[in-house]
Tab-separated table of C-alpha atoms in Angstrom:
chain	number	residue	atom	x	y	z
A	1	UNK	CA	18.618	-47.762	-86.586
A	2	UNK	CA	20.730	-48.300	-89.705
A	3	UNK	CA	23.743	-46.345	-88.557
A	4	UNK	CA	25.261	-46.624	-91.977
A	5	UNK	CA	22.598	-43.774	-93.504
A	6	UNK	CA	25.082	-40.393	-94.629
A	7	UNK	CA	23.932	-36.734	-96.147
A	8	UNK	CA	25.331	-35.053	-98.967
A	9	UNK	CA	25.889	-31.903	-97.010
A	10	UNK	CA	26.656	-30.615	-100.432
A	11	UNK	CA	25.033	-31.197	-103.994
A	12	UNK	CA	24.406	-28.815	-106.983
A	13	UNK	CA	21.998	-31.831	-108.826
A	14	UNK	CA	19.987	-28.998	-110.623
A	15	UNK	CA	22.731	-28.870	-113.369
A	16	UNK	CA	22.122	-29.991	-116.291
A	17	UNK	CA	24.357	-32.666	-116.406
A	18	UNK	CA	21.979	-34.963	-114.041
A	19	UNK	CA	18.709	-34.086	-116.648
A	20	UNK	CA	19.337	-37.293	-118.840
A	21	UNK	CA	19.207	-39.455	-115.304
A	22	UNK	CA	18.057	-38.116	-112.805
A	23	UNK	CA	15.409	-41.017	-111.178
A	24	UNK	CA	18.257	-42.687	-111.725
A	25	UNK	CA	20.810	-41.191	-110.150
A	26	UNK	CA	18.317	-40.273	-107.056
A	27	UNK	CA	18.275	-43.891	-107.211
A	28	UNK	CA	22.394	-44.866	-106.744
A	29	UNK	CA	21.996	-42.274	-103.709
A	30	UNK	CA	19.657	-44.363	-102.087
A	31	UNK	CA	21.366	-47.315	-102.694
A	32	UNK	CA	24.444	-46.264	-101.142
A	33	UNK	CA	22.668	-45.353	-98.211
A	34	UNK	CA	22.530	-40.879	-98.817
A	35	UNK	CA	19.603	-40.314	-96.360
A	36	UNK	CA	19.172	-36.678	-97.612
A	37	UNK	CA	21.009	-33.881	-99.306
A	38	UNK	CA	21.440	-30.415	-99.053
A	39	UNK	CA	20.853	-28.881	-102.424
A	40	UNK	CA	22.966	-25.365	-102.855
A	41	UNK	CA	22.352	-22.812	-105.132
A	42	UNK	CA	24.602	-20.677	-106.070
A	43	UNK	CA	23.257	-17.231	-107.632
A	44	UNK	CA	18.993	-16.012	-107.706
A	45	UNK	CA	17.987	-18.361	-110.487
A	46	UNK	CA	20.131	-21.985	-108.910
A	47	UNK	CA	18.562	-20.692	-105.306
A	48	UNK	CA	14.973	-21.190	-106.334
A	49	UNK	CA	16.206	-24.563	-108.428
A	50	UNK	CA	16.966	-25.768	-104.805
A	51	UNK	CA	14.066	-24.772	-103.208
A	52	UNK	CA	11.338	-26.314	-105.862
A	53	UNK	CA	13.550	-29.153	-105.679
A	54	UNK	CA	13.576	-29.492	-101.835
A	55	UNK	CA	10.417	-29.095	-101.540
A	56	UNK	CA	9.337	-31.988	-104.209
A	57	UNK	CA	11.842	-34.371	-102.504
A	58	UNK	CA	11.473	-35.206	-98.840
A	59	UNK	CA	15.094	-36.055	-98.811
A	60	UNK	CA	16.270	-33.179	-100.223
A	61	UNK	CA	16.904	-29.965	-98.227
A	62	UNK	CA	18.060	-26.362	-99.765
A	63	UNK	CA	20.757	-23.660	-99.009
A	64	UNK	CA	20.168	-20.367	-101.306
A	65	UNK	CA	22.981	-17.450	-101.322
A	66	UNK	CA	25.187	-16.266	-104.122
A	67	UNK	CA	28.463	-17.145	-104.941
A	68	UNK	CA	31.718	-15.099	-104.473
A	69	UNK	CA	32.702	-15.569	-108.552
A	70	UNK	CA	29.230	-14.156	-108.745
A	71	UNK	CA	29.197	-11.443	-107.004
A	72	UNK	CA	29.927	-7.946	-108.764
A	73	UNK	CA	26.078	-9.234	-109.954
A	74	UNK	CA	24.699	-8.702	-106.747
A	75	UNK	CA	22.139	-5.341	-106.209
A	76	UNK	CA	19.986	-4.585	-103.355
A	77	UNK	CA	16.753	-6.427	-105.341
A	78	UNK	CA	19.074	-9.905	-105.136
A	79	UNK	CA	19.255	-9.231	-101.130
A	80	UNK	CA	15.156	-8.757	-101.163
A	81	UNK	CA	15.113	-12.906	-103.296
A	82	UNK	CA	17.311	-14.453	-101.732
A	83	UNK	CA	15.546	-13.246	-98.600
A	84	UNK	CA	12.064	-14.128	-99.126
A	85	UNK	CA	13.718	-17.438	-100.625
A	86	UNK	CA	15.203	-18.699	-97.077
A	87	UNK	CA	11.521	-17.217	-96.101
A	88	UNK	CA	9.871	-19.172	-98.096
A	89	UNK	CA	9.946	-23.138	-97.054
A	90	UNK	CA	10.697	-24.083	-93.582
A	91	UNK	CA	13.164	-26.747	-96.570
A	92	UNK	CA	15.325	-24.037	-96.550
A	93	UNK	CA	18.019	-24.855	-93.884
A	94	UNK	CA	21.035	-22.255	-94.429
A	95	UNK	CA	22.063	-19.156	-96.330
A	96	UNK	CA	25.120	-19.992	-99.391
A	97	UNK	CA	27.026	-21.020	-100.709
A	98	UNK	CA	28.745	-17.100	-99.897
A	99	UNK	CA	31.495	-16.297	-99.306
A	100	UNK	CA	35.945	-15.989	-101.144
A	101	UNK	CA	37.168	-16.642	-103.947
A	102	UNK	CA	40.825	-15.112	-105.087
A	103	UNK	CA	42.034	-17.826	-107.556
A	104	UNK	CA	40.635	-16.690	-110.424
A	105	UNK	CA	39.266	-13.403	-109.204
A	106	UNK	CA	36.167	-13.192	-111.424
A	107	UNK	CA	35.066	-10.193	-108.889
A	108	UNK	CA	36.866	-7.294	-107.564
A	109	UNK	CA	38.060	-8.491	-103.836
A	110	UNK	CA	36.911	-5.401	-102.366
A	111	UNK	CA	33.011	-6.129	-103.781
A	112	UNK	CA	33.224	-10.158	-102.733
A	113	UNK	CA	34.448	-8.763	-98.815
A	114	UNK	CA	30.969	-6.532	-99.089
A	115	UNK	CA	28.781	-9.204	-100.825
A	116	UNK	CA	30.117	-12.130	-98.189
A	117	UNK	CA	29.211	-9.507	-94.645
A	118	UNK	CA	26.522	-8.883	-96.072
A	119	UNK	CA	24.801	-12.458	-96.368
A	120	UNK	CA	26.147	-12.732	-93.265
A	121	UNK	CA	24.324	-10.319	-91.801
A	122	UNK	CA	21.123	-11.705	-93.068
A	123	UNK	CA	22.100	-15.185	-91.717
A	124	UNK	CA	22.382	-14.013	-88.527
A	125	UNK	CA	19.070	-11.905	-88.556
A	126	UNK	CA	16.957	-15.277	-90.016
A	127	UNK	CA	19.037	-16.791	-87.630
A	128	UNK	CA	20.448	-19.264	-90.028
A	129	UNK	CA	23.851	-21.410	-90.501
A	130	UNK	CA	25.983	-19.961	-93.272
A	131	UNK	CA	27.702	-22.280	-95.965
A	132	UNK	CA	31.080	-20.918	-96.715
A	133	UNK	CA	32.993	-21.336	-100.185
A	134	UNK	CA	36.873	-19.710	-99.677
A	135	UNK	CA	39.327	-20.555	-102.541
A	136	UNK	CA	42.682	-18.674	-101.243
A	137	UNK	CA	41.335	-16.130	-98.924
A	138	UNK	CA	41.907	-18.147	-95.692
A	139	UNK	CA	43.350	-14.775	-94.039
A	140	UNK	CA	41.337	-12.932	-94.881
A	141	UNK	CA	38.292	-15.287	-94.141
A	142	UNK	CA	38.497	-15.797	-90.913
A	143	UNK	CA	39.848	-12.249	-90.113
A	144	UNK	CA	35.443	-11.953	-91.564
A	145	UNK	CA	33.791	-14.323	-89.595
A	146	UNK	CA	35.596	-13.200	-86.414
A	147	UNK	CA	34.117	-9.470	-86.979
A	148	UNK	CA	31.161	-10.450	-88.111
A	149	UNK	CA	30.974	-13.192	-85.110
A	150	UNK	CA	30.130	-15.989	-87.586
A	151	UNK	CA	30.209	-19.007	-85.070
A	152	UNK	CA	27.146	-21.347	-87.031
A	153	UNK	CA	28.172	-22.508	-90.909
A	154	UNK	CA	30.584	-24.475	-92.478
A	155	UNK	CA	33.594	-23.867	-93.889
A	156	UNK	CA	32.322	-25.951	-97.288
A	157	UNK	CA	35.473	-28.014	-99.242
A	158	UNK	CA	37.646	-27.691	-97.001
A	159	UNK	CA	41.167	-26.538	-98.103
A	160	UNK	CA	42.802	-24.509	-95.432
A	161	UNK	CA	45.902	-25.982	-92.638
A	162	UNK	CA	45.220	-27.477	-89.434
A	163	UNK	CA	45.763	-24.448	-88.328
A	164	UNK	CA	42.987	-22.892	-89.569
A	165	UNK	CA	40.970	-25.776	-89.062
A	166	UNK	CA	41.600	-25.326	-85.598
A	167	UNK	CA	40.870	-21.483	-86.075
A	168	UNK	CA	37.474	-22.784	-87.476
A	169	UNK	CA	36.771	-24.913	-85.016
A	170	UNK	CA	36.791	-22.532	-82.284
A	171	UNK	CA	34.752	-20.567	-83.493
A	172	UNK	CA	32.063	-23.304	-83.476
A	173	UNK	CA	32.584	-23.972	-87.316
A	174	UNK	CA	32.049	-26.966	-88.705
A	175	UNK	CA	34.637	-29.140	-92.071
A	176	UNK	CA	33.544	-30.446	-94.470
A	177	UNK	CA	36.008	-32.799	-96.444
A	178	UNK	CA	34.429	-33.729	-99.962
A	179	UNK	CA	36.430	-36.404	-102.423
A	180	UNK	CA	39.310	-34.950	-102.641
A	181	UNK	CA	40.495	-36.258	-99.900
A	182	UNK	CA	41.162	-39.074	-101.852
A	183	UNK	CA	43.228	-37.809	-104.849
A	184	UNK	CA	46.606	-40.320	-104.022
A	185	UNK	CA	48.414	-36.410	-104.213
A	186	UNK	CA	46.265	-34.687	-101.022
A	187	UNK	CA	48.585	-35.651	-98.227
A	188	UNK	CA	48.287	-32.167	-97.065
A	189	UNK	CA	43.764	-32.738	-96.698
A	190	UNK	CA	44.374	-36.242	-94.611
A	191	UNK	CA	46.777	-34.219	-92.281
A	192	UNK	CA	44.470	-32.201	-91.688
A	193	UNK	CA	41.343	-34.498	-91.768
A	194	UNK	CA	43.636	-36.856	-88.390
A	195	UNK	CA	43.897	-33.137	-86.454
A	196	UNK	CA	39.737	-32.512	-86.443
A	197	UNK	CA	37.586	-33.891	-84.019
A	198	UNK	CA	34.988	-35.942	-85.803
A	199	UNK	CA	32.391	-34.022	-84.523
A	200	UNK	CA	33.644	-31.659	-86.531
A	201	UNK	CA	32.939	-32.707	-89.756
A	202	UNK	CA	31.203	-33.167	-92.488
A	203	UNK	CA	31.181	-35.132	-96.201
A	204	UNK	CA	30.361	-33.586	-98.999
A	205	UNK	CA	29.897	-34.454	-103.068
A	206	UNK	CA	30.158	-30.946	-104.621
A	207	UNK	CA	28.741	-32.645	-106.894
A	208	UNK	CA	28.993	-32.723	-109.752
A	209	UNK	CA	32.759	-31.543	-109.224
A	210	UNK	CA	35.520	-33.352	-107.146
A	211	UNK	CA	34.791	-36.774	-108.522
A	212	UNK	CA	36.422	-39.093	-105.628
A	213	UNK	CA	38.764	-41.997	-107.300
A	214	UNK	CA	37.838	-43.897	-108.442
A	215	UNK	CA	35.553	-42.172	-110.765
A	216	UNK	CA	37.680	-38.872	-110.556
A	217	UNK	CA	37.603	-37.262	-114.004
A	218	UNK	CA	33.566	-38.700	-114.460
A	219	UNK	CA	30.676	-36.436	-113.123
A	220	UNK	CA	30.317	-36.797	-109.339
A	221	UNK	CA	27.159	-37.587	-107.604
A	222	UNK	CA	25.594	-37.895	-104.618
A	223	UNK	CA	26.074	-41.362	-103.930
A	224	UNK	CA	29.410	-41.372	-104.620
A	225	UNK	CA	29.588	-39.675	-100.785
A	226	UNK	CA	30.044	-43.071	-99.810
A	227	UNK	CA	33.333	-43.004	-100.674
A	228	UNK	CA	35.099	-39.703	-98.655
A	229	UNK	CA	32.744	-41.393	-96.126
A	230	UNK	CA	35.060	-44.260	-96.164
A	231	UNK	CA	38.076	-42.003	-96.931
A	232	UNK	CA	37.239	-40.298	-93.691
A	233	UNK	CA	36.695	-42.970	-91.915
A	234	UNK	CA	39.928	-45.504	-92.534
A	235	UNK	CA	42.481	-41.963	-91.825
A	236	UNK	CA	40.469	-42.023	-88.908
A	237	UNK	CA	40.888	-45.498	-87.494
A	238	UNK	CA	37.537	-45.550	-87.832
A	239	UNK	CA	34.608	-47.818	-89.142
A	240	UNK	CA	32.123	-46.218	-91.348
A	241	UNK	CA	29.754	-46.689	-88.933
A	242	UNK	CA	31.413	-44.100	-86.390
A	243	UNK	CA	31.681	-41.823	-90.220
A	244	UNK	CA	28.281	-41.539	-90.760
A	245	UNK	CA	26.128	-41.735	-88.068
A	246	UNK	CA	28.631	-38.751	-86.348
A	247	UNK	CA	28.514	-36.889	-89.565
A	248	UNK	CA	25.103	-37.169	-89.977
A	249	UNK	CA	24.125	-36.305	-86.240
A	250	UNK	CA	26.215	-33.657	-87.897
A	251	UNK	CA	24.125	-32.216	-89.913
A	252	UNK	CA	21.101	-32.235	-87.947
A	253	UNK	CA	22.512	-30.558	-85.125
A	254	UNK	CA	24.217	-27.417	-88.012
A	255	UNK	CA	21.168	-27.247	-90.118
A	256	UNK	CA	18.497	-29.437	-88.067
A	257	UNK	CA	18.164	-31.930	-91.052
A	258	UNK	CA	16.965	-35.047	-88.962
A	259	UNK	CA	16.172	-38.618	-90.555
A	260	UNK	CA	15.083	-39.914	-87.612
A	261	UNK	CA	14.523	-40.042	-83.984
A	262	UNK	CA	17.597	-40.965	-82.174
A	263	UNK	CA	16.434	-42.483	-78.954
A	264	UNK	CA	17.599	-43.623	-75.305
A	265	UNK	CA	20.901	-45.759	-76.051
A	266	UNK	CA	21.202	-48.945	-73.588
A	267	UNK	CA	23.495	-50.882	-75.760
A	268	UNK	CA	25.839	-48.037	-78.772
A	269	UNK	CA	28.702	-49.060	-81.054
A	270	UNK	CA	32.157	-47.093	-81.204
A	271	UNK	CA	34.200	-48.262	-83.583
A	272	UNK	CA	34.425	-52.715	-83.000
A	273	UNK	CA	33.249	-52.430	-79.406
A	274	UNK	CA	29.384	-52.547	-77.584
A	275	UNK	CA	29.515	-50.202	-74.843
A	276	UNK	CA	26.783	-50.629	-72.048
A	277	UNK	CA	25.205	-47.032	-71.159
A	278	UNK	CA	23.316	-48.394	-67.813
A	279	UNK	CA	23.281	-45.962	-65.663
A	280	UNK	CA	23.197	-41.774	-65.686
A	281	UNK	CA	24.736	-41.278	-62.276
A	282	UNK	CA	27.867	-39.851	-61.516
A	283	UNK	CA	29.168	-39.952	-57.978
A	284	UNK	CA	31.902	-36.621	-59.578
A	285	UNK	CA	30.630	-33.708	-61.552
A	286	UNK	CA	33.372	-34.035	-63.683
A	287	UNK	CA	33.871	-29.925	-64.857
A	288	UNK	CA	35.270	-31.186	-68.685
A	289	UNK	CA	31.954	-34.070	-69.044
A	290	UNK	CA	29.733	-33.134	-71.900
A	291	UNK	CA	27.115	-34.570	-70.444
A	292	UNK	CA	26.257	-30.857	-68.905
A	293	UNK	CA	25.589	-29.831	-72.614
A	294	UNK	CA	24.242	-32.013	-74.689
A	295	UNK	CA	23.317	-36.274	-73.878
A	296	UNK	CA	24.550	-36.813	-77.540
A	297	UNK	CA	28.082	-38.654	-77.048
A	298	UNK	CA	29.622	-39.701	-81.092
A	299	UNK	CA	25.797	-39.579	-82.478
A	300	UNK	CA	24.624	-41.546	-79.868
A	301	UNK	CA	21.949	-40.436	-77.797
A	302	UNK	CA	22.957	-41.818	-74.012
A	303	UNK	CA	20.167	-39.812	-71.512
A	304	UNK	CA	18.162	-42.979	-69.882
A	305	UNK	CA	14.654	-42.225	-69.557
A	306	UNK	CA	14.997	-44.382	-66.420
A	307	UNK	CA	17.811	-47.048	-65.121
A	308	UNK	CA	17.753	-50.695	-67.039
A	309	UNK	CA	17.179	-53.574	-65.735
A	310	UNK	CA	18.994	-56.673	-66.389
A	311	UNK	CA	16.768	-57.946	-68.492
A	312	UNK	CA	15.927	-55.025	-70.481
A	313	UNK	CA	20.189	-54.655	-70.979
A	314	UNK	CA	20.320	-58.112	-72.210
A	315	UNK	CA	17.590	-57.283	-75.149
A	316	UNK	CA	19.736	-54.384	-76.352
A	317	UNK	CA	22.538	-56.491	-76.188
A	318	UNK	CA	21.262	-58.841	-78.713
A	319	UNK	CA	23.684	-61.552	-79.671
A	320	UNK	CA	26.260	-59.496	-81.410
A	321	UNK	CA	28.935	-60.575	-83.957
A	322	UNK	CA	32.077	-59.449	-84.788
A	323	UNK	CA	32.537	-56.817	-82.122
A	324	UNK	CA	35.884	-56.333	-80.191
A	325	UNK	CA	34.663	-56.429	-76.549
A	326	UNK	CA	31.992	-55.372	-74.136
A	327	UNK	CA	32.588	-52.237	-72.059
A	328	UNK	CA	30.924	-50.306	-69.304
A	329	UNK	CA	30.949	-46.748	-70.760
A	330	UNK	CA	27.644	-44.589	-70.378
A	331	UNK	CA	26.785	-40.757	-69.412
A	332	UNK	CA	27.217	-42.654	-65.579
A	333	UNK	CA	29.699	-44.048	-63.590
A	334	UNK	CA	28.165	-47.671	-63.808
A	335	UNK	CA	29.584	-49.537	-60.615
A	336	UNK	CA	27.106	-47.767	-59.405
A	337	UNK	CA	25.581	-50.166	-59.949
A	338	UNK	CA	27.361	-53.150	-58.986
A	339	UNK	CA	25.383	-55.663	-59.249
A	340	UNK	CA	23.910	-55.214	-62.017
A	341	UNK	CA	27.273	-54.686	-63.528
A	342	UNK	CA	28.360	-58.381	-62.405
A	343	UNK	CA	25.061	-59.787	-63.742
A	344	UNK	CA	25.301	-58.751	-66.848
A	345	UNK	CA	29.456	-59.402	-67.222
A	346	UNK	CA	29.124	-62.693	-65.932
A	347	UNK	CA	26.739	-63.614	-69.018
A	348	UNK	CA	28.396	-61.743	-70.834
A	349	UNK	CA	31.841	-63.502	-69.626
A	350	UNK	CA	29.979	-66.834	-70.552
A	351	UNK	CA	29.026	-65.943	-73.833
A	352	UNK	CA	32.973	-65.642	-74.412
A	353	UNK	CA	32.929	-61.330	-74.968
A	354	UNK	CA	35.667	-59.606	-73.814
A	355	UNK	CA	34.759	-57.030	-70.315
A	356	UNK	CA	36.420	-54.020	-70.062
A	357	UNK	CA	35.019	-51.039	-67.787
A	358	UNK	CA	35.303	-47.848	-67.968
A	359	UNK	CA	35.338	-46.013	-64.115
A	360	UNK	CA	36.522	-43.064	-62.052
A	361	UNK	CA	38.059	-45.625	-59.348
A	362	UNK	CA	35.705	-43.860	-56.666
A	363	UNK	CA	33.706	-47.430	-56.355
A	364	UNK	CA	35.293	-48.340	-53.189
A	365	UNK	CA	34.231	-44.802	-51.252
A	366	UNK	CA	30.488	-45.224	-53.019
A	367	UNK	CA	30.170	-48.541	-51.262
A	368	UNK	CA	32.533	-48.650	-48.894
A	369	UNK	CA	34.515	-51.720	-49.113
A	370	UNK	CA	36.423	-52.962	-51.322
A	371	UNK	CA	34.490	-54.575	-54.357
A	372	UNK	CA	37.226	-54.972	-56.844
A	373	UNK	CA	37.606	-58.714	-55.537
A	374	UNK	CA	34.174	-59.290	-56.437
A	375	UNK	CA	34.519	-58.597	-60.179
A	376	UNK	CA	38.089	-60.956	-60.626
A	377	UNK	CA	37.201	-63.026	-63.327
A	378	UNK	CA	34.379	-61.845	-64.546
A	379	UNK	CA	36.637	-58.676	-65.956
A	380	UNK	CA	39.461	-58.446	-68.511
A	381	UNK	CA	40.486	-55.083	-68.520
A	382	UNK	CA	39.464	-51.920	-66.269
A	383	UNK	CA	40.088	-47.813	-67.481
A	384	UNK	CA	40.662	-45.974	-64.132
A	385	UNK	CA	40.167	-41.934	-64.735
A	386	UNK	CA	43.315	-39.998	-62.909
A	387	UNK	CA	42.785	-37.373	-64.405
A	388	UNK	CA	45.040	-34.886	-61.631
A	389	UNK	CA	48.867	-35.814	-60.982
A	390	UNK	CA	47.434	-34.457	-57.344
A	391	UNK	CA	44.267	-33.801	-54.632
A	392	UNK	CA	44.327	-30.607	-55.779
A	393	UNK	CA	43.770	-30.089	-58.820
A	394	UNK	CA	41.584	-33.523	-59.073
A	395	UNK	CA	39.849	-31.966	-56.828
A	396	UNK	CA	38.651	-28.776	-59.057
A	397	UNK	CA	38.104	-30.506	-61.866
A	398	UNK	CA	36.177	-33.620	-60.806
A	399	UNK	CA	33.961	-32.206	-58.217
A	400	UNK	CA	34.331	-34.903	-55.834
A	401	UNK	CA	31.534	-35.479	-53.210
A	402	UNK	CA	34.036	-36.863	-50.983
A	403	UNK	CA	37.179	-34.353	-50.091
A	404	UNK	CA	40.589	-35.381	-50.254
A	405	UNK	CA	39.753	-38.874	-50.003
A	406	UNK	CA	38.483	-38.918	-53.624
A	407	UNK	CA	41.259	-38.405	-55.309
A	408	UNK	CA	43.823	-40.733	-52.439
A	409	UNK	CA	40.740	-43.393	-53.067
A	410	UNK	CA	41.135	-43.294	-57.112
A	411	UNK	CA	44.770	-43.480	-56.157
A	412	UNK	CA	44.669	-46.854	-53.832
A	413	UNK	CA	41.660	-48.121	-56.758
A	414	UNK	CA	43.658	-47.924	-59.409
A	415	UNK	CA	46.307	-50.046	-56.839
A	416	UNK	CA	44.410	-52.623	-55.562
A	417	UNK	CA	43.407	-53.374	-59.169
A	418	UNK	CA	46.509	-55.057	-60.184
A	419	UNK	CA	45.353	-57.840	-57.728
A	420	UNK	CA	42.277	-59.059	-59.862
A	421	UNK	CA	41.796	-57.700	-62.868
A	422	UNK	CA	44.133	-58.729	-65.639
A	423	UNK	CA	44.593	-54.934	-67.632
A	424	UNK	CA	44.831	-52.183	-65.502
A	425	UNK	CA	44.893	-49.085	-67.274
A	426	UNK	CA	44.922	-44.846	-65.958
A	427	UNK	CA	43.593	-42.939	-67.635
A	428	UNK	CA	43.936	-38.289	-68.013
A	429	UNK	CA	42.031	-36.442	-70.466
A	430	UNK	CA	44.101	-32.950	-71.993
A	431	UNK	CA	41.988	-30.569	-70.202
A	432	UNK	CA	44.190	-27.310	-70.773
A	433	UNK	CA	46.611	-26.949	-67.981
A	434	UNK	CA	46.655	-29.985	-66.458
A	435	UNK	CA	49.836	-31.510	-66.378
A	436	UNK	CA	49.770	-34.975	-68.404
A	437	UNK	CA	53.433	-35.928	-67.760
A	438	UNK	CA	52.803	-35.800	-64.153
A	439	UNK	CA	49.518	-38.142	-64.736
A	440	UNK	CA	51.941	-40.706	-66.623
A	441	UNK	CA	54.362	-40.797	-63.556
A	442	UNK	CA	51.858	-40.853	-61.024
A	443	UNK	CA	50.546	-43.752	-62.923
A	444	UNK	CA	53.515	-45.413	-63.460
A	445	UNK	CA	54.432	-45.443	-59.667
A	446	UNK	CA	51.277	-47.164	-59.601
A	447	UNK	CA	52.332	-49.917	-61.407
A	448	UNK	CA	49.988	-49.062	-63.834
A	449	UNK	CA	49.385	-48.641	-68.030
A	450	UNK	CA	48.995	-45.163	-68.591
A	451	UNK	CA	46.921	-44.085	-71.321
A	452	UNK	CA	46.058	-39.690	-72.864
A	453	UNK	CA	42.685	-38.944	-73.590
A	454	UNK	CA	42.772	-36.750	-75.917
A	455	UNK	CA	39.441	-34.039	-75.118
A	456	UNK	CA	36.517	-34.752	-77.150
A	457	UNK	CA	37.410	-37.354	-79.490
A	458	UNK	CA	35.797	-40.649	-80.322
A	459	UNK	CA	36.636	-43.523	-77.525
């Protein structure tokens, strides 16, 4: 699978702007790695055109709705037409764009609100997500979304602040980023972007509008979504592959747009690190672990059909170039398979790769011996999930099968690891209620580095 495939999650390519070079425009999008696009209607006519395009082109999908600037023209018949269009094709994946626009006030605000609420209820009735337009109506927008209990949709062309983004995400919504993120003066949007998890982001063009740098001032088109994705990657310290893979997965989750079957992963990339997922077994059952809801991590499906052999792992690894390290870290505790870890680490270490292990620190309890001397010379760095400053908190969060010995075992493992592994890091996830400063003090007392891991962020 090519990870570098993007979805333009909001495009208006039915406009006359594209009549003269429609096929060439599509070819440029394909060459730029755009694997699909969501064509979004703004009124009855363009909603019909969106459905027609989606039916004609396999890589296009449609959203149907009425823009708030036209809310004053919506009749009962309009609702019926949009509902029928939504039911007419499996390629219709959302109701939109709908919302509020208090910037130009082409339509009275109370009429906009009434129409918006009707479309939100229609989307709920049809079990479809919503594509939301919000301009200069942030406070009322959030109020309506709460009152209508909207939890599946996207705030397209997001223009709010970090607090609004957090509230929308708490509701279950996504935030979509346009080419405006590339504008030198738009530091406010980049600041919001830094504070939002990539797991809740989409990228879009909103073409023919909002053309990104360096084409600003010209007609926008789906190919340019790549420029937006590149800026998102730069702003968040990720690779373009990361942004493409995860935002494409987000479109799959929200709209059901599936470009490929994301099959079981043994070896997977995040940033410049190659991760190895060799077991889904784990001694702990941490309350904050996402695998109890979904085995997909950052666009990678990590649900194993069976535990891979040495030969299968090496085949999955291949001959990677340009990576900083190989990390034993998947949806299970890799040191449960200690002998396999040692064999794979020895092979990869011999090839010149740096080796890191992420662990829950309970391997000595699992194997009933000190396994750390067996890792000496094979492992350059080990990151141990401390996650709590005391036994009671650890037991509550991690549900360790070892009782009080679980937390004590983790602390002993961290302390003894210093004798055998060059770099030892204790980490803690920012789960609400955990005293991170106390965790830091404990790690320092054990003589190791400390790392705070933000809840649900990449890596």
